[in-house]
Amino acid sequence: MTGHILITGATGKTGAYAATTLLDQGQHVRALVHRADSRADRLADAGAEIVVADLLDINAVSAAAAGMDAAYLTYPIAPGLLEATATLLQAAEENDLHAIVNMSQISARRDAVSNAARQHWLAERILDHFSGAVTHIRPTFFAEWLTTFYDPKTAQLRLPFADAHHAPIAAEDQGRVIAAILTDPDAHAGKTYPLYGPVELDHHRIAAAMSRTVGREITYVPIELDEFRAELEQRGMHPHLVQHLVNVAIDYRNGIFSGTDDTVRRITGVDPLTVEAFTERNKQHFERT
C-alpha cells in the first residue's frame, strides 16, 4: 500500500536504508533528522520530506507525526532512549498513527547488565501500550561493526569476543525489513523479530572471509575486556556507550548474540548479505593506508 511514513534517525544506518527503500516503492517519507547535512540532502534529492528536529522535543515530534500513517523509531546508544520512546508514543497517539516499528536489540531483557540493553527492554514495554500495531526488531551485531572496529594500518579486528559466534546482519537488510513491516504493519502487529545474517561465524572465520574478499590477510585479535574498555575510552566514547559495549561483549561470550533464522528472507523475499558480500560492498574501508 502507499502510505505516509515517518522515519526517525533517517540519516543513520538503518533509517537511511529504510527511507530509501520506501522512496523506491513510491511511499511518502518524512525524514526526521537531527541536523541538516549532506546525508539529509541525499534523502531530499531522493524525494524525502526533511524535518530537522530533536526526538526529545514533544512539540516538534508531534508536528512531524501529523498526517503520517506509521513511524519507525530508532535512537542511538546514548542517554535519553526512554524519553524519546515516550515522546514518539505520545506523538503517535495524538496524530492517530496506525503503526510503529521499534529498533531494539537482541540483548534487550529485564535483567541485562548493560544499561542501554535494559532500557531497550523497558522501551519495548512502553510501546506495547500503543493503541495501534507495534513491532519490535532485535538485531544481533551489525555487520557495520567490521568497519567500525577494523584497523586498516594493522589489518586487525581487536575485539573481546573470545571464540563465540554470531551471524552479522547488515543495516541494508534491516532497512528492507523495516520498510516491509511499515507498509504491511497489521501482518506483523505484536511481533518481536530477532534479526540475523545468514551464517554464524566466530571472528576468526569472519576475518578469514574478509581476507578472501579483499585479498589481504585480516586477523582477529582476541583481547580482554579491560583492554577493550580502555580502547573505547581512548576513542572518546561516552561512558553510557562504553558501559553498554563492555557488557554486551560479555553477553556475546555467553551466546546471547548467537543464532540465525530465515526471518529476513521471509519478510523481504531477499537473503541477507553474507560477510563476503558486505565486505565487497565496503572494500574502501579495508584497503591499505
PDB file of N, CA and C in Angstrom, residues 231-239 242:
ATOM      1  N   GLU A 231      40.382   0.958  25.240  1.00  0.00           N
ATOM      2  CA  GLU A 231      40.420   1.416  23.854  1.00  0.00           C
ATOM      3  C   GLU A 231      39.183   2.242  23.509  1.00  0.00           C
ATOM      4  N   LEU A 232      38.024   1.837  24.034  1.00  0.00           N
ATOM      5  CA  LEU A 232      36.807   2.624  23.801  1.00  0.00           C
ATOM      6  C   LEU A 232      36.924   4.007  24.438  1.00  0.00           C
ATOM      7  N   GLU A 233      37.450   4.047  25.643  1.00  0.00           N
ATOM      8  CA  GLU A 233      37.629   5.335  26.320  1.00  0.00           C
ATOM      9  C   GLU A 233      38.630   6.205  25.576  1.00  0.00           C
ATOM     10  N   GLN A 234      39.672   5.576  25.034  1.00  0.00           N
ATOM     11  CA  GLN A 234      40.677   6.329  24.276  1.00  0.00           C
ATOM     12  C   GLN A 234      40.072   6.939  23.013  1.00  0.00           C
ATOM     13  N   ARG A 235      39.067   6.283  22.469  1.00  0.00           N
ATOM     14  CA  ARG A 235      38.359   6.829  21.303  1.00  0.00           C
ATOM     15  C   ARG A 235      37.450   7.992  21.678  1.00  0.00           C
ATOM     16  N   GLY A 236      37.259   8.232  22.961  1.00  0.00           N
ATOM     17  CA  GLY A 236      36.422   9.331  23.411  1.00  0.00           C
ATOM     18  C   GLY A 236      34.944   9.002  23.465  1.00  0.00           C
ATOM     19  N   MET A 237      34.607   7.725  23.560  1.00  0.00           N
ATOM     20  CA  MET A 237      33.199   7.345  23.599  1.00  0.00           C
ATOM     21  C   MET A 237      32.565   7.725  24.923  1.00  0.00           C
ATOM     22  N   HIS A 238      31.254   8.037  24.867  1.00  0.00           N
ATOM     23  CA  HIS A 238      30.503   8.427  26.063  1.00  0.00           C
ATOM     24  C   HIS A 238      30.475   7.258  27.051  1.00  0.00           C
ATOM     25  N   PRO A 239      30.565   7.531  28.365  1.00  0.00           N
ATOM     26  CA  PRO A 239      30.535   6.444  29.358  1.00  0.00           C
ATOM     27  C   PRO A 239      29.326   5.524  29.222  1.00  0.00           C
ATOM     28  N   VAL A 242      30.262   3.142  26.482  1.00  0.00           N
ATOM     29  CA  VAL A 242      31.318   2.237  26.934  1.00  0.00           C
ATOM     30  C   VAL A 242      30.738   1.157  27.848  1.00  0.00           C
TER      31      VAL A 242
END
